[in-house]
C-alpha positions as protocol buffer text, in pm:
chain_id: "A"
residue {
  index: 1
  type: MET
  ca { x: -3869 y: -3198 z: -7258 }
}
residue {
  index: 2
  type: ALA
  ca { x: -3979 y: -3260 z: -6901 }
}
residue {
  index: 3
  type: PRO
  ca { x: -4316 y: -3110 z: -6811 }
}
residue {
  index: 4
  type: GLU
  ca { x: -4343 y: -2798 z: -6598 }
}
residue {
  index: 5
  type: VAL
  ca { x: -4396 y: -2842 z: -6225 }
}
residue {
  index: 6
  type: LYS
  ca { x: -4673 y: -2703 z: -6007 }
}
residue {
  index: 7
  type: PHE
  ca { x: -4635 y: -2732 z: -5631 }
}
residue {
  index: 8
  type: CYS
  ca { x: -4983 y: -2691 z: -5489 }
}
residue {
  index: 9
  type: GLY
  ca { x: -5148 y: -2663 z: -5148 }
}
residue {
  index: 10
  type: LEU
  ca { x: -4881 y: -2420 z: -5023 }
}
residue {
  index: 11
  type: THR
  ca { x: -4943 y: -2264 z: -4683 }
}
residue {
  index: 12
  type: ARG
  ca { x: -4596 y: -2130 z: -4596 }
}
residue {
  index: 13
  type: PRO
  ca { x: -4376 y: -1870 z: -4768 }
}
residue {
  index: 14
  type: GLU
  ca { x: -4067 y: -2089 z: -4722 }
}
residue {
  index: 15
  type: ASP
  ca { x: -4228 y: -2365 z: -4929 }
}
residue {
  index: 16
  type: ALA
  ca { x: -4304 y: -2117 z: -5206 }
}
residue {
  index: 17
  type: ARG
  ca { x: -3940 y: -2004 z: -5195 }
}
residue {
  index: 18
  type: GLU
  ca { x: -3827 y: -2364 z: -5226 }
}
residue {
  index: 19
  type: ALA
  ca { x: -4060 y: -2416 z: -5521 }
}
residue {
  index: 20
  type: ALA
  ca { x: -3903 y: -2116 z: -5693 }
}
residue {
  index: 21
  type: ARG
  ca { x: -3551 y: -2233 z: -5611 }
}
residue {
  index: 22
  type: LEU
  ca { x: -3624 y: -2569 z: -5772 }
}
residue {
  index: 23
  type: GLY
  ca { x: -3748 y: -2404 z: -6091 }
}
residue {
  index: 24
  type: ALA
  ca { x: -4120 y: -2471 z: -6054 }
}
residue {
  index: 25
  type: ALA
  ca { x: -4335 y: -2294 z: -6310 }
}
residue {
  index: 26
  type: TYR
  ca { x: -4641 y: -2270 z: -6082 }
}
residue {
  index: 27
  type: ALA
  ca { x: -4713 y: -2228 z: -5711 }
}
residue {
  index: 28
  type: GLY
  ca { x: -5066 y: -2303 z: -5595 }
}
residue {
  index: 29
  type: VAL
  ca { x: -5278 y: -2207 z: -5297 }
}
residue {
  index: 30
  type: ILE
  ca { x: -5615 y: -2348 z: -5196 }
}
residue {
  index: 31
  type: PHE
  ca { x: -5938 y: -2152 z: -5161 }
}
residue {
  index: 32
  type: ALA
  ca { x: -6156 y: -2459 z: -5223 }
}
residue {
  index: 33
  type: GLY
  ca { x: -6165 y: -2594 z: -4867 }
}
residue {
  index: 34
  type: GLY
  ca { x: -5992 y: -2885 z: -4697 }
}
residue {
  index: 35
  type: PRO
  ca { x: -5686 y: -2899 z: -4469 }
}
residue {
  index: 36
  type: ARG
  ca { x: -5477 y: -2667 z: -4691 }
}
residue {
  index: 37
  type: LEU
  ca { x: -5737 y: -2389 z: -4705 }
}
residue {
  index: 38
  type: ILE
  ca { x: -5606 y: -2034 z: -4662 }
}
residue {
  index: 39
  type: ASP
  ca { x: -5760 y: -1692 z: -4717 }
}
residue {
  index: 40
  type: ALA
  ca { x: -5655 y: -1423 z: -4964 }
}
residue {
  index: 41
  type: GLU
  ca { x: -5444 y: -1234 z: -4710 }
}
residue {
  index: 42
  type: ARG
  ca { x: -5246 y: -1545 z: -4618 }
}
residue {
  index: 43
  type: ALA
  ca { x: -5219 y: -1646 z: -4984 }
}
residue {
  index: 44
  type: SER
  ca { x: -5057 y: -1312 z: -5068 }
}
residue {
  index: 45
  type: LEU
  ca { x: -4801 y: -1368 z: -4793 }
}
residue {
  index: 46
  type: VAL
  ca { x: -4732 y: -1727 z: -4898 }
}
residue {
  index: 47
  type: LEU
  ca { x: -4695 y: -1654 z: -5268 }
}
residue {
  index: 48
  type: ALA
  ca { x: -4469 y: -1356 z: -5198 }
}
residue {
  index: 49
  type: GLY
  ca { x: -4212 y: -1621 z: -5111 }
}
residue {
  index: 50
  type: ALA
  ca { x: -4183 y: -1715 z: -5479 }
}
residue {
  index: 51
  type: ASP
  ca { x: -4005 y: -1488 z: -5724 }
}
residue {
  index: 52
  type: GLY
  ca { x: -4165 y: -1325 z: -6025 }
}
residue {
  index: 53
  type: ALA
  ca { x: -4089 y: -1615 z: -6262 }
}
residue {
  index: 54
  type: VAL
  ca { x: -4328 y: -1847 z: -6079 }
}
residue {
  index: 55
  type: ARG
  ca { x: -4693 y: -1817 z: -6183 }
}
residue {
  index: 56
  type: ARG
  ca { x: -4948 y: -1797 z: -5901 }
}
residue {
  index: 57
  type: VAL
  ca { x: -5240 y: -2038 z: -5905 }
}
residue {
  index: 58
  type: GLY
  ca { x: -5554 y: -2019 z: -5694 }
}
residue {
  index: 59
  type: VAL
  ca { x: -5765 y: -2333 z: -5656 }
}
residue {
  index: 60
  type: PHE
  ca { x: -6139 y: -2265 z: -5622 }
}
residue {
  index: 61
  type: ALA
  ca { x: -6449 y: -2478 z: -5579 }
}
residue {
  index: 62
  type: ALA
  ca { x: -6805 y: -2348 z: -5605 }
}
residue {
  index: 63
  type: GLN
  ca { x: -6732 y: -1977 z: -5548 }
}
residue {
  index: 64
  type: GLY
  ca { x: -6918 y: -1735 z: -5773 }
}
residue {
  index: 65
  type: VAL
  ca { x: -6768 y: -1522 z: -6046 }
}
residue {
  index: 66
  type: ALA
  ca { x: -6754 y: -1203 z: -5838 }
}
residue {
  index: 67
  type: GLU
  ca { x: -6581 y: -1374 z: -5546 }
}
residue {
  index: 68
  type: ILE
  ca { x: -6323 y: -1543 z: -5768 }
}
residue {
  index: 69
  type: ALA
  ca { x: -6250 y: -1219 z: -5955 }
}
residue {
  index: 70
  type: GLY
  ca { x: -6207 y: -1037 z: -5625 }
}
residue {
  index: 71
  type: VAL
  ca { x: -5953 y: -1289 z: -5496 }
}
residue {
  index: 72
  type: VAL
  ca { x: -5763 y: -1286 z: -5827 }
}
residue {
  index: 73
  type: SER
  ca { x: -5725 y: -910 z: -5797 }
}
residue {
  index: 74
  type: ALA
  ca { x: -5641 y: -907 z: -5426 }
}
residue {
  index: 75
  type: VAL
  ca { x: -5369 y: -1173 z: -5421 }
}
residue {
  index: 76
  type: PRO
  ca { x: -5305 y: -1137 z: -5729 }
}
residue {
  index: 77
  type: LEU
  ca { x: -5325 y: -1462 z: -5929 }
}
residue {
  index: 78
  type: ASP
  ca { x: -5209 y: -1564 z: -6276 }
}
residue {
  index: 79
  type: VAL
  ca { x: -5419 y: -1880 z: -6300 }
}
residue {
  index: 80
  type: VAL
  ca { x: -5764 y: -1977 z: -6168 }
}
residue {
  index: 81
  type: GLN
  ca { x: -5807 y: -2353 z: -6120 }
}
residue {
  index: 82
  type: LEU
  ca { x: -6171 y: -2456 z: -6096 }
}
residue {
  index: 83
  type: HIS
  ca { x: -6236 y: -2782 z: -5911 }
}
residue {
  index: 84
  type: ALA
  ca { x: -6614 y: -2766 z: -5900 }
}
residue {
  index: 85
  type: ALA
  ca { x: -6785 y: -2877 z: -6221 }
}
residue {
  index: 86
  type: ARG
  ca { x: -6805 y: -2589 z: -6468 }
}
residue {
  index: 87
  type: THR
  ca { x: -6954 y: -2558 z: -6813 }
}
residue {
  index: 88
  type: PRO
  ca { x: -6789 y: -2384 z: -7109 }
}
residue {
  index: 89
  type: GLN
  ca { x: -7050 y: -2110 z: -7068 }
}
residue {
  index: 90
  type: GLU
  ca { x: -6944 y: -2051 z: -6705 }
}
residue {
  index: 91
  type: LEU
  ca { x: -6582 y: -2030 z: -6814 }
}
residue {
  index: 92
  type: ASP
  ca { x: -6675 y: -1771 z: -7075 }
}
residue {
  index: 93
  type: GLU
  ca { x: -6854 y: -1566 z: -6810 }
}
residue {
  index: 94
  type: LEU
  ca { x: -6558 y: -1580 z: -6575 }
}
residue {
  index: 95
  type: ARG
  ca { x: -6323 y: -1481 z: -6855 }
}
residue {
  index: 96
  type: ARG
  ca { x: -6515 y: -1155 z: -6892 }
}
residue {
  index: 97
  type: HIS
  ca { x: -6425 y: -1066 z: -6533 }
}
residue {
  index: 98
  type: THR
  ca { x: -6058 y: -1164 z: -6513 }
}
residue {
  index: 99
  type: ALA
  ca { x: -5749 y: -1182 z: -6732 }
}
residue {
  index: 100
  type: ALA
  ca { x: -5616 y: -1482 z: -6540 }
}
residue {
  index: 101
  type: GLU
  ca { x: -5579 y: -1814 z: -6720 }
}
residue {
  index: 102
  type: LEU
  ca { x: -5865 y: -2055 z: -6651 }
}
residue {
  index: 103
  type: TRP
  ca { x: -5792 y: -2419 z: -6582 }
}
residue {
  index: 104
  type: ALA
  ca { x: -6088 y: -2656 z: -6562 }
}
residue {
  index: 105
  type: VAL
  ca { x: -6056 y: -2969 z: -6349 }
}
residue {
  index: 106
  type: VAL
  ca { x: -6179 y: -3309 z: -6467 }
}
residue {
  index: 107
  type: ARG
  ca { x: -6179 y: -3584 z: -6206 }
}
residue {
  index: 108
  type: VAL
  ca { x: -6167 y: -3939 z: -6337 }
}
residue {
  index: 109
  type: GLY
  ca { x: -6193 y: -4272 z: -6159 }
}
residue {
  index: 110
  type: ASP
  ca { x: -6113 y: -4525 z: -6429 }
}
residue {
  index: 111
  type: GLY
  ca { x: -5929 y: -4325 z: -6693 }
}
residue {
  index: 112
  type: GLY
  ca { x: -6247 y: -4254 z: -6888 }
}
residue {
  index: 113
  type: LEU
  ca { x: -6313 y: -3890 z: -6975 }
}
residue {
  index: 114
  type: PRO
  ca { x: -6654 y: -3718 z: -6957 }
}
residue {
  index: 115
  type: ASP
  ca { x: -6858 y: -3660 z: -7271 }
}
residue {
  index: 116
  type: ASP
  ca { x: -6808 y: -3283 z: -7249 }
}
residue {
  index: 117
  type: PHE
  ca { x: -6428 y: -3307 z: -7224 }
}
residue {
  index: 118
  type: ALA
  ca { x: -6363 y: -3172 z: -7574 }
}
residue {
  index: 119
  type: ALA
  ca { x: -6592 y: -2871 z: -7525 }
}
residue {
  index: 120
  type: LEU
  ca { x: -6440 y: -2796 z: -7184 }
}
residue {
  index: 121
  type: ALA
  ca { x: -6087 y: -2829 z: -7320 }
}
residue {
  index: 122
  type: ALA
  ca { x: -6170 y: -2586 z: -7601 }
}
residue {
  index: 123
  type: ALA
  ca { x: -6310 y: -2329 z: -7357 }
}
residue {
  index: 124
  type: ALA
  ca { x: -6033 y: -2348 z: -7096 }
}
residue {
  index: 125
  type: ASP
  ca { x: -5668 y: -2244 z: -7109 }
}
residue {
  index: 126
  type: GLY
  ca { x: -5579 y: -2574 z: -6948 }
}
residue {
  index: 127
  type: VAL
  ca { x: -5739 y: -2891 z: -6815 }
}
residue {
  index: 128
  type: VAL
  ca { x: -5631 y: -3051 z: -6489 }
}
residue {
  index: 129
  type: ILE
  ca { x: -5697 y: -3424 z: -6475 }
}
residue {
  index: 130
  type: ASP
  ca { x: -5721 y: -3540 z: -6115 }
}
residue {
  index: 131
  type: SER
  ca { x: -5827 y: -3859 z: -5940 }
}
residue {
  index: 132
  type: LEU
  ca { x: -6192 y: -3898 z: -5847 }
}
residue {
  index: 133
  type: VAL
  ca { x: -6237 y: -3954 z: -5474 }
}
residue {
  index: 134
  type: ALA
  ca { x: -6589 y: -3927 z: -5336 }
}
residue {
  index: 135
  type: GLY
  ca { x: -6641 y: -3624 z: -5115 }
}
residue {
  index: 136
  type: GLN
  ca { x: -6300 y: -3470 z: -5183 }
}
residue {
  index: 137
  type: LEU
  ca { x: -6189 y: -3217 z: -5443 }
}
residue {
  index: 138
  type: GLY
  ca { x: -5818 y: -3292 z: -5453 }
}
residue {
  index: 139
  type: GLY
  ca { x: -5498 y: -3342 z: -5256 }
}
residue {
  index: 140
  type: THR
  ca { x: -5595 y: -3700 z: -5177 }
}
residue {
  index: 141
  type: GLY
  ca { x: -5276 y: -3878 z: -5280 }
}
residue {
  index: 142
  type: VAL
  ca { x: -5478 y: -4125 z: -5488 }
}
residue {
  index: 143
  type: THR
  ca { x: -5330 y: -4214 z: -5827 }
}
residue {
  index: 144
  type: GLY
  ca { x: -5535 y: -4258 z: -6142 }
}
residue {
  index: 145
  type: ASP
  ca { x: -5527 y: -4521 z: -6416 }
}
residue {
  index: 146
  type: TRP
  ca { x: -5270 y: -4347 z: -6633 }
}
residue {
  index: 147
  type: ALA
  ca { x: -5265 y: -4608 z: -6907 }
}
residue {
  index: 148
  type: ALA
  ca { x: -5642 y: -4585 z: -6953 }
}
residue {
  index: 149
  type: LEU
  ca { x: -5623 y: -4207 z: -6947 }
}
residue {
  index: 150
  type: ALA
  ca { x: -5356 y: -4206 z: -7217 }
}
residue {
  index: 151
  type: ARG
  ca { x: -5572 y: -4428 z: -7438 }
}
residue {
  index: 152
  type: ALA
  ca { x: -5870 y: -4197 z: -7391 }
}
residue {
  index: 153
  type: LEU
  ca { x: -5662 y: -3889 z: -7477 }
}
residue {
  index: 154
  type: ASP
  ca { x: -5536 y: -4056 z: -7795 }
}
residue {
  index: 155
  type: HIS
  ca { x: -5885 y: -4019 z: -7942 }
}
residue {
  index: 156
  type: LEU
  ca { x: -5927 y: -3651 z: -7854 }
}
residue {
  index: 157
  type: THR
  ca { x: -5771 y: -3317 z: -7932 }
}
residue {
  index: 158
  type: ARG
  ca { x: -5554 y: -3234 z: -7634 }
}
residue {
  index: 159
  type: PRO
  ca { x: -5621 y: -2915 z: -7439 }
}
residue {
  index: 160
  type: ARG
  ca { x: -5388 y: -2619 z: -7477 }
}
residue {
  index: 161
  type: ARG
  ca { x: -5226 y: -2724 z: -7151 }
}
residue {
  index: 162
  type: LEU
  ca { x: -5273 y: -3070 z: -7001 }
}
residue {
  index: 163
  type: VAL
  ca { x: -5207 y: -3078 z: -6627 }
}
residue {
  index: 164
  type: LEU
  ca { x: -5178 y: -3415 z: -6452 }
}
residue {
  index: 165
  type: ALA
  ca { x: -5255 y: -3440 z: -6081 }
}
residue {
  index: 166
  type: GLY
  ca { x: -5353 y: -3713 z: -5839 }
}
residue {
  index: 167
  type: GLY
  ca { x: -5113 y: -3915 z: -5627 }
}
residue {
  index: 168
  type: LEU
  ca { x: -4791 y: -3799 z: -5791 }
}
residue {
  index: 169
  type: ARG
  ca { x: -4475 y: -3864 z: -5590 }
}
residue {
  index: 170
  type: PRO
  ca { x: -4100 y: -3872 z: -5653 }
}
residue {
  index: 171
  type: ASP
  ca { x: -4118 y: -4251 z: -5699 }
}
residue {
  index: 172
  type: ASN
  ca { x: -4394 y: -4255 z: -5962 }
}
residue {
  index: 173
  type: VAL
  ca { x: -4381 y: -3925 z: -6152 }
}
residue {
  index: 174
  type: GLN
  ca { x: -4146 y: -4066 z: -6419 }
}
residue {
  index: 175
  type: ARG
  ca { x: -4396 y: -4340 z: -6502 }
}
residue {
  index: 176
  type: ALA
  ca { x: -4683 y: -4093 z: -6509 }
}
residue {
  index: 177
  type: VAL
  ca { x: -4499 y: -3862 z: -6747 }
}
residue {
  index: 178
  type: ARG
  ca { x: -4394 y: -4141 z: -6982 }
}
residue {
  index: 179
  type: THR
  ca { x: -4750 y: -4273 z: -6993 }
}
residue {
  index: 180
  type: VAL
  ca { x: -4960 y: -3957 z: -7020 }
}
residue {
  index: 181
  type: ALA
  ca { x: -4711 y: -3695 z: -7151 }
}
residue {
  index: 182
  type: PRO
  ca { x: -4864 y: -3398 z: -6966 }
}
residue {
  index: 183
  type: ASP
  ca { x: -4752 y: -3038 z: -7008 }
}
residue {
  index: 184
  type: VAL
  ca { x: -4759 y: -2981 z: -6632 }
}
residue {
  index: 185
  type: VAL
  ca { x: -4737 y: -3215 z: -6332 }
}
residue {
  index: 186
  type: ASP
  ca { x: -4923 y: -3099 z: -6021 }
}
residue {
  index: 187
  type: VAL
  ca { x: -4807 y: -3228 z: -5682 }
}
residue {
  index: 188
  type: SER
  ca { x: -4931 y: -3155 z: -5331 }
}
residue {
  index: 189
  type: SER
  ca { x: -4961 y: -3440 z: -5080 }
}
residue {
  index: 190
  type: GLY
  ca { x: -4681 y: -3638 z: -5249 }
}
residue {
  index: 191
  type: VAL
  ca { x: -4417 y: -3395 z: -5120 }
}
residue {
  index: 192
  type: GLU
  ca { x: -4558 y: -3320 z: -4776 }
}
residue {
  index: 193
  type: VAL
  ca { x: -4471 y: -3390 z: -4414 }
}
residue {
  index: 194
  type: ARG
  ca { x: -4836 y: -3324 z: -4328 }
}
residue {
  index: 195
  type: PRO
  ca { x: -5116 y: -3141 z: -4512 }
}
residue {
  index: 196
  type: GLY
  ca { x: -4996 y: -2796 z: -4614 }
}
residue {
  index: 197
  type: VAL
  ca { x: -4637 y: -2844 z: -4496 }
}
residue {
  index: 198
  type: LYS
  ca { x: -4395 y: -2941 z: -4771 }
}
residue {
  index: 199
  type: ASP
  ca { x: -4080 y: -3148 z: -4727 }
}
residue {
  index: 200
  type: PRO
  ca { x: -3791 y: -2978 z: -4913 }
}
residue {
  index: 201
  type: ASP
  ca { x: -3615 y: -3310 z: -4963 }
}
residue {
  index: 202
  type: LYS
  ca { x: -3924 y: -3460 z: -5127 }
}
residue {
  index: 203
  type: MET
  ca { x: -3969 y: -3149 z: -5341 }
}
residue {
  index: 204
  type: THR
  ca { x: -3609 y: -3180 z: -5457 }
}
residue {
  index: 205
  type: ALA
  ca { x: -3651 y: -3552 z: -5526 }
}
residue {
  index: 206
  type: PHE
  ca { x: -3966 y: -3485 z: -5727 }
}
residue {
  index: 207
  type: VAL
  ca { x: -3791 y: -3238 z: -5958 }
}
residue {
  index: 208
  type: ALA
  ca { x: -3486 y: -3464 z: -5985 }
}
residue {
  index: 209
  type: ALA
  ca { x: -3707 y: -3755 z: -6090 }
}
residue {
  index: 210
  type: LEU
  ca { x: -3858 y: -3543 z: -6366 }
}
residue {
  index: 211
  type: ARG
  ca { x: -3515 y: -3445 z: -6492 }
}
residue {
  index: 212
  type: GLY
  ca { x: -3421 y: -3811 z: -6493 }
}
residue {
  index: 213
  type: ALA
  ca { x: -3725 y: -3893 z: -6704 }
}
residue {
  index: 214
  type: ASP
  ca { x: -3629 y: -3614 z: -6945 }
}
residue {
  index: 215
  type: ALA
  ca { x: -3276 y: -3750 z: -6976 }
}
residue {
  index: 216
  type: ASP
  ca { x: -3405 y: -4103 z: -7040 }
}
residue {
  index: 217
  type: GLN
  ca { x: -3635 y: -3977 z: -7314 }
}
residue {
  index: 218
  type: SER
  ca { x: -3352 y: -3782 z: -7478 }
}
residue {
  index: 219
  type: GLN
  ca { x: -3129 y: -4092 z: -7484 }
}
residue {
  index: 220
  type: THR
  ca { x: -3398 y: -4303 z: -7649 }
}
residue {
  index: 221
  type: ALA
  ca { x: -3510 y: -4039 z: -7900 }
}
């Protein structure tokens, strides 16, 4: 089956509505900084554009436990995505303050995974693998070495939910899925007109490409 889709970096209710119309499983908003940053009040308005079937994701950086828990409650959020480096112990502490799923982010530059990947994967509800770009936490449009990543994952127990991000676009998502076999694909800049403003045609093309990959896999199974 094709992986689930997460449209991230949403700043407009109409883009969240389009994500829901296309059958996305997740809609994401950014609290971690950068050009797509919005506050909790705006995030509530944006995510109200998606219907109840779409799970709401908040992307955080170095915020503390109390701040994250407060935003989760105010918006509200179903998933907390943590882009700043976190330890399994920090995830356990955050879990005591919120019922939201916790996704840890691992940023890789050459496909190699950090030594603590297995422990982090065991502690989190999901692991987002994103491209490493110095000075930036995400939304860069830079692709990773998917073949090297797939080889590294072959030697490890996969997380409960493997989320692939980093430079995904309608023209390359099929290759990424066939190579890495993620549970979720996470797209932001690859379907935008400009940062924070999604292009509905690109969003549609992205989902169509995934369905095409699913059909190809079914034919060859």
